[in-house]
Amino acid sequence: MNDAHLHLVVNHFPIIGTFFGIAILITGILLKNNSIKNTSYVLFIVAAIFGAFSMGTGEGAEEVVEDFPNIGKAIIHEHEELAEKFALLLYATGVFALISVVAAVKKFRLAKIFSIITLVLALISGIMSINVGTSGGEIRHTEIRKNNAAAVPVNENPSLEKEYQNEDE
């Protein structure tokens, strides 16, 4: 398993975990159920941990793919910049989730406020994760790029066509 593969393995959970966490937290708030809210807090904490793993594997993934055809340093740099901002939001969400779970368990008066702060941070993280996920997908999936004219079809590039034929054998 190379660094790019490892990055792909860990980078999906921060996004998916955030969205599941948001849905579960909203459900917990509406049902006024601390167990459900605590489940969402744990998801946010785990998403933040996986976000750290994803950030840690990003540089190695960049080294693997930066010289591939149809992948430029600019698109990787854009993804990296978005990922850094998303990671900070994710870490903040994880910290507030940790504070929220402690406040809920200890039955602090401010537990409800911490829930709302966690939800707001998670919603912002969720919105940011869409951009990060899309920019990451655009690195190898040229078909989803805004301007995919730069993507060269395999049959128009003989060296790529040969490479794909060799994979089929």
PDB file of C-alpha atoms in Angstrom:
ATOM      1  CA  MET A   1       0.000   0.000   0.000  1.00  0.00           C
ATOM      2  CA  ASN A   2       1.533   3.303  -1.062  1.00  0.00           C
ATOM      3  CA  ASP A   3       0.850   6.739   0.413  1.00  0.00           C
ATOM      4  CA  ALA A   4      -1.801   7.603  -2.169  1.00  0.00           C
ATOM      5  CA  HIS A   5      -3.702   4.390  -1.377  1.00  0.00           C
ATOM      6  CA  LEU A   6      -3.478   5.058   2.359  1.00  0.00           C
ATOM      7  CA  HIS A   7      -4.742   8.613   1.817  1.00  0.00           C
ATOM      8  CA  LEU A   8      -7.729   7.290  -0.125  1.00  0.00           C
ATOM      9  CA  VAL A   9      -8.486   4.786   2.624  1.00  0.00           C
ATOM     10  CA  VAL A  10      -8.642   7.387   5.415  1.00  0.00           C
ATOM     11  CA  ASN A  11      -9.888  10.525   3.673  1.00  0.00           C
ATOM     12  CA  HIS A  12     -13.494   9.483   3.194  1.00  0.00           C
ATOM     13  CA  PHE A  13     -14.398   9.050   6.847  1.00  0.00           C
ATOM     14  CA  PRO A  14     -14.024  12.708   7.872  1.00  0.00           C
ATOM     15  CA  ILE A  15     -16.568  13.665   5.220  1.00  0.00           C
ATOM     16  CA  ILE A  16     -19.011  10.791   5.712  1.00  0.00           C
ATOM     17  CA  GLY A  17     -18.591  10.845   9.503  1.00  0.00           C
ATOM     18  CA  THR A  18     -19.382  14.553   9.584  1.00  0.00           C
ATOM     19  CA  PHE A  19     -22.626  14.128   7.640  1.00  0.00           C
ATOM     20  CA  PHE A  20     -23.749  11.141   9.709  1.00  0.00           C
ATOM     21  CA  GLY A  21     -22.814  13.075  12.854  1.00  0.00           C
ATOM     22  CA  ILE A  22     -24.894  16.072  11.748  1.00  0.00           C
ATOM     23  CA  ALA A  23     -27.961  13.907  11.076  1.00  0.00           C
ATOM     24  CA  ILE A  24     -27.575  12.071  14.380  1.00  0.00           C
ATOM     25  CA  LEU A  25     -26.996  15.279  16.364  1.00  0.00           C
ATOM     26  CA  ILE A  26     -30.065  16.956  14.863  1.00  0.00           C
ATOM     27  CA  THR A  27     -32.083  13.836  15.721  1.00  0.00           C
ATOM     28  CA  GLY A  28     -30.725  13.862  19.286  1.00  0.00           C
ATOM     29  CA  ILE A  29     -31.535  17.554  19.730  1.00  0.00           C
ATOM     30  CA  LEU A  30     -35.063  17.154  18.347  1.00  0.00           C
ATOM     31  CA  LEU A  31     -35.739  14.072  20.488  1.00  0.00           C
ATOM     32  CA  LYS A  32     -33.931  15.605  23.481  1.00  0.00           C
ATOM     33  CA  ASN A  33     -32.006  12.346  23.813  1.00  0.00           C
ATOM     34  CA  ASN A  34     -28.512  12.590  25.277  1.00  0.00           C
ATOM     35  CA  SER A  35     -27.542   9.082  24.159  1.00  0.00           C
ATOM     36  CA  ILE A  36     -28.196   9.956  20.540  1.00  0.00           C
ATOM     37  CA  LYS A  37     -26.350  13.276  20.908  1.00  0.00           C
ATOM     38  CA  ASN A  38     -23.401  11.500  22.550  1.00  0.00           C
ATOM     39  CA  THR A  39     -23.254   9.116  19.592  1.00  0.00           C
ATOM     40  CA  SER A  40     -22.909  12.088  17.257  1.00  0.00           C
ATOM     41  CA  TYR A  41     -20.187  13.619  19.432  1.00  0.00           C
ATOM     42  CA  VAL A  42     -18.184  10.408  19.228  1.00  0.00           C
ATOM     43  CA  LEU A  43     -18.592  10.436  15.435  1.00  0.00           C
ATOM     44  CA  PHE A  44     -17.283  14.010  15.270  1.00  0.00           C
ATOM     45  CA  ILE A  45     -14.296  13.109  17.429  1.00  0.00           C
ATOM     46  CA  VAL A  46     -13.504  10.068  15.275  1.00  0.00           C
ATOM     47  CA  ALA A  47     -13.974  12.174  12.113  1.00  0.00           C
ATOM     48  CA  ALA A  48     -11.451  14.692  13.477  1.00  0.00           C
ATOM     49  CA  ILE A  49      -8.968  11.894  14.210  1.00  0.00           C
ATOM     50  CA  PHE A  50      -9.374  10.517  10.692  1.00  0.00           C
ATOM     51  CA  GLY A  51      -9.005  14.086   9.408  1.00  0.00           C
ATOM     52  CA  ALA A  52      -5.599  14.213  11.102  1.00  0.00           C
ATOM     53  CA  PHE A  53      -4.664  10.881   9.488  1.00  0.00           C
ATOM     54  CA  SER A  54      -5.833  12.202   6.141  1.00  0.00           C
ATOM     55  CA  MET A  55      -3.739  15.341   6.517  1.00  0.00           C
ATOM     56  CA  GLY A  56      -0.780  13.196   7.516  1.00  0.00           C
ATOM     57  CA  THR A  57      -1.047  11.070   4.386  1.00  0.00           C
ATOM     58  CA  GLY A  58      -1.775  13.914   1.960  1.00  0.00           C
ATOM     59  CA  GLU A  59       1.828  14.921   1.331  1.00  0.00           C
ATOM     60  CA  GLY A  60       2.836  11.360   0.447  1.00  0.00           C
ATOM     61  CA  ALA A  61      -0.185  11.028  -1.840  1.00  0.00           C
ATOM     62  CA  GLU A  62       0.832  14.243  -3.567  1.00  0.00           C
ATOM     63  CA  GLU A  63       4.305  12.865  -4.233  1.00  0.00           C
ATOM     64  CA  VAL A  64       2.816   9.755  -5.837  1.00  0.00           C
ATOM     65  CA  VAL A  65       0.417  11.510  -8.243  1.00  0.00           C
ATOM     66  CA  GLU A  66       1.813  14.974  -8.968  1.00  0.00           C
ATOM     67  CA  ASP A  67       3.662  13.912 -12.117  1.00  0.00           C
ATOM     68  CA  PHE A  68       0.859  11.792 -13.566  1.00  0.00           C
ATOM     69  CA  PRO A  69      -0.620  12.922 -16.924  1.00  0.00           C
ATOM     70  CA  ASN A  70      -3.532  15.387 -16.626  1.00  0.00           C
ATOM     71  CA  ILE A  71      -2.677  16.166 -13.003  1.00  0.00           C
ATOM     72  CA  GLY A  72      -1.081  19.494 -12.326  1.00  0.00           C
ATOM     73  CA  LYS A  73       0.409  20.963  -9.216  1.00  0.00           C
ATOM     74  CA  ALA A  74      -2.254  23.701  -9.273  1.00  0.00           C
ATOM     75  CA  ILE A  75      -5.175  21.314  -8.776  1.00  0.00           C
ATOM     76  CA  ILE A  76      -3.319  19.496  -5.985  1.00  0.00           C
ATOM     77  CA  HIS A  77      -2.442  22.819  -4.341  1.00  0.00           C
ATOM     78  CA  GLU A  78      -6.092  23.922  -4.435  1.00  0.00           C
ATOM     79  CA  HIS A  79      -7.146  20.645  -2.790  1.00  0.00           C
ATOM     80  CA  GLU A  80      -4.411  20.986  -0.177  1.00  0.00           C
ATOM     81  CA  GLU A  81      -5.466  24.547   0.718  1.00  0.00           C
ATOM     82  CA  LEU A  82      -9.123  23.543   1.088  1.00  0.00           C
ATOM     83  CA  ALA A  83      -8.144  20.440   3.078  1.00  0.00           C
ATOM     84  CA  GLU A  84      -6.109  22.516   5.551  1.00  0.00           C
ATOM     85  CA  LYS A  85      -9.093  24.803   6.232  1.00  0.00           C
ATOM     86  CA  PHE A  86     -11.443  21.829   6.487  1.00  0.00           C
ATOM     87  CA  ALA A  87      -9.079  20.085   8.910  1.00  0.00           C
ATOM     88  CA  LEU A  88      -9.044  23.122  11.215  1.00  0.00           C
ATOM     89  CA  LEU A  89     -12.849  23.225  11.223  1.00  0.00           C
ATOM     90  CA  LEU A  90     -12.960  19.484  11.797  1.00  0.00           C
ATOM     91  CA  TYR A  91     -10.549  19.749  14.730  1.00  0.00           C
ATOM     92  CA  ALA A  92     -12.649  22.560  16.236  1.00  0.00           C
ATOM     93  CA  THR A  93     -15.775  20.440  15.788  1.00  0.00           C
ATOM     94  CA  GLY A  94     -14.021  17.496  17.450  1.00  0.00           C
ATOM     95  CA  VAL A  95     -12.921  19.638  20.391  1.00  0.00           C
ATOM     96  CA  PHE A  96     -16.422  21.041  20.889  1.00  0.00           C
ATOM     97  CA  ALA A  97     -17.850  17.536  20.538  1.00  0.00           C
ATOM     98  CA  LEU A  98     -15.521  16.404  23.323  1.00  0.00           C
ATOM     99  CA  ILE A  99     -16.582  19.367  25.469  1.00  0.00           C
ATOM    100  CA  SER A 100     -20.227  18.601  24.641  1.00  0.00           C
ATOM    101  CA  VAL A 101     -20.003  14.953  25.639  1.00  0.00           C
ATOM    102  CA  VAL A 102     -18.318  15.877  28.941  1.00  0.00           C
ATOM    103  CA  ALA A 103     -20.946  18.567  29.559  1.00  0.00           C
ATOM    104  CA  ALA A 104     -23.754  16.102  28.809  1.00  0.00           C
ATOM    105  CA  VAL A 105     -22.330  13.361  31.024  1.00  0.00           C
ATOM    106  CA  LYS A 106     -21.682  15.781  33.905  1.00  0.00           C
ATOM    107  CA  LYS A 107     -25.055  17.473  33.261  1.00  0.00           C
ATOM    108  CA  PHE A 108     -23.622  20.996  33.003  1.00  0.00           C
ATOM    109  CA  ARG A 109     -26.059  23.864  32.498  1.00  0.00           C
ATOM    110  CA  LEU A 110     -24.243  24.860  29.301  1.00  0.00           C
ATOM    111  CA  ALA A 111     -24.579  21.416  27.688  1.00  0.00           C
ATOM    112  CA  LYS A 112     -27.332  22.628  25.355  1.00  0.00           C
ATOM    113  CA  ILE A 113     -25.240  25.602  24.211  1.00  0.00           C
ATOM    114  CA  PHE A 114     -22.249  23.342  23.547  1.00  0.00           C
ATOM    115  CA  SER A 115     -24.567  21.108  21.491  1.00  0.00           C
ATOM    116  CA  ILE A 116     -25.623  24.042  19.353  1.00  0.00           C
ATOM    117  CA  ILE A 117     -22.025  25.254  18.904  1.00  0.00           C
ATOM    118  CA  THR A 118     -20.989  21.734  17.907  1.00  0.00           C
ATOM    119  CA  LEU A 119     -23.862  21.547  15.429  1.00  0.00           C
ATOM    120  CA  VAL A 120     -22.993  24.910  13.857  1.00  0.00           C
ATOM    121  CA  LEU A 121     -19.327  23.929  13.521  1.00  0.00           C
ATOM    122  CA  ALA A 122     -20.355  20.567  12.068  1.00  0.00           C
ATOM    123  CA  LEU A 123     -22.644  22.224   9.518  1.00  0.00           C
ATOM    124  CA  ILE A 124     -19.844  24.548   8.413  1.00  0.00           C
ATOM    125  CA  SER A 125     -17.494  21.544   8.289  1.00  0.00           C
ATOM    126  CA  GLY A 126     -20.036  19.637   6.219  1.00  0.00           C
ATOM    127  CA  ILE A 127     -20.301  22.449   3.697  1.00  0.00           C
ATOM    128  CA  MET A 128     -16.517  22.721   3.541  1.00  0.00           C
ATOM    129  CA  SER A 129     -16.182  18.947   3.148  1.00  0.00           C
ATOM    130  CA  ILE A 130     -18.162  19.054  -0.091  1.00  0.00           C
ATOM    131  CA  ASN A 131     -15.571  21.396  -1.608  1.00  0.00           C
ATOM    132  CA  VAL A 132     -12.653  19.369  -0.263  1.00  0.00           C
ATOM    133  CA  GLY A 133     -14.086  16.077  -1.469  1.00  0.00           C
ATOM    134  CA  THR A 134     -14.842  17.476  -4.902  1.00  0.00           C
ATOM    135  CA  SER A 135     -11.397  19.035  -5.290  1.00  0.00           C
ATOM    136  CA  GLY A 136      -9.801  15.761  -4.196  1.00  0.00           C
ATOM    137  CA  GLY A 137     -11.915  13.785  -6.618  1.00  0.00           C
ATOM    138  CA  GLU A 138     -10.971  16.143  -9.446  1.00  0.00           C
ATOM    139  CA  ILE A 139      -7.327  15.180  -9.036  1.00  0.00           C
ATOM    140  CA  ARG A 140      -7.815  11.743 -10.586  1.00  0.00           C
ATOM    141  CA  HIS A 141     -11.353  12.000 -11.945  1.00  0.00           C
ATOM    142  CA  THR A 142     -10.920  14.504 -14.733  1.00  0.00           C
ATOM    143  CA  GLU A 143     -14.527  13.959 -15.834  1.00  0.00           C
ATOM    144  CA  ILE A 144     -15.836  15.879 -12.791  1.00  0.00           C
ATOM    145  CA  ARG A 145     -13.606  18.917 -13.260  1.00  0.00           C
ATOM    146  CA  LYS A 146     -15.317  22.200 -14.083  1.00  0.00           C
ATOM    147  CA  ASN A 147     -13.178  22.514 -17.185  1.00  0.00           C
ATOM    148  CA  ASN A 148     -12.627  18.953 -18.255  1.00  0.00           C
ATOM    149  CA  ALA A 149     -11.386  19.941 -21.708  1.00  0.00           C
ATOM    150  CA  ALA A 150      -7.897  19.396 -20.285  1.00  0.00           C
ATOM    151  CA  ALA A 151      -8.729  15.716 -19.865  1.00  0.00           C
ATOM    152  CA  VAL A 152      -7.336  13.834 -22.805  1.00  0.00           C
ATOM    153  CA  PRO A 153      -9.383  10.785 -23.826  1.00  0.00           C
ATOM    154  CA  VAL A 154      -7.323   7.595 -23.803  1.00  0.00           C
ATOM    155  CA  ASN A 155      -7.900   6.931 -27.507  1.00  0.00           C
ATOM    156  CA  GLU A 156      -6.350  10.318 -28.385  1.00  0.00           C
ATOM    157  CA  ASN A 157      -3.154   9.616 -26.472  1.00  0.00           C
ATOM    158  CA  PRO A 158      -1.389   6.510 -27.828  1.00  0.00           C
ATOM    159  CA  SER A 159       0.880   6.118 -24.796  1.00  0.00           C
ATOM    160  CA  LEU A 160      -2.119   6.031 -22.458  1.00  0.00           C
ATOM    161  CA  GLU A 161      -3.964   3.662 -24.765  1.00  0.00           C
ATOM    162  CA  LYS A 162      -0.983   1.281 -24.694  1.00  0.00           C
ATOM    163  CA  GLU A 163      -0.869   1.551 -20.894  1.00  0.00           C
ATOM    164  CA  TYR A 164      -4.549   0.621 -20.578  1.00  0.00           C
ATOM    165  CA  GLN A 165      -4.171  -2.269 -23.011  1.00  0.00           C
ATOM    166  CA  ASN A 166      -1.323  -3.629 -20.895  1.00  0.00           C
ATOM    167  CA  GLU A 167      -3.536  -3.465 -17.787  1.00  0.00           C
ATOM    168  CA  ASP A 168      -6.189  -5.587 -19.496  1.00  0.00           C
ATOM    169  CA  GLU A 169      -3.729  -8.381 -20.314  1.00  0.00           C
TER     170      GLU A 169
END
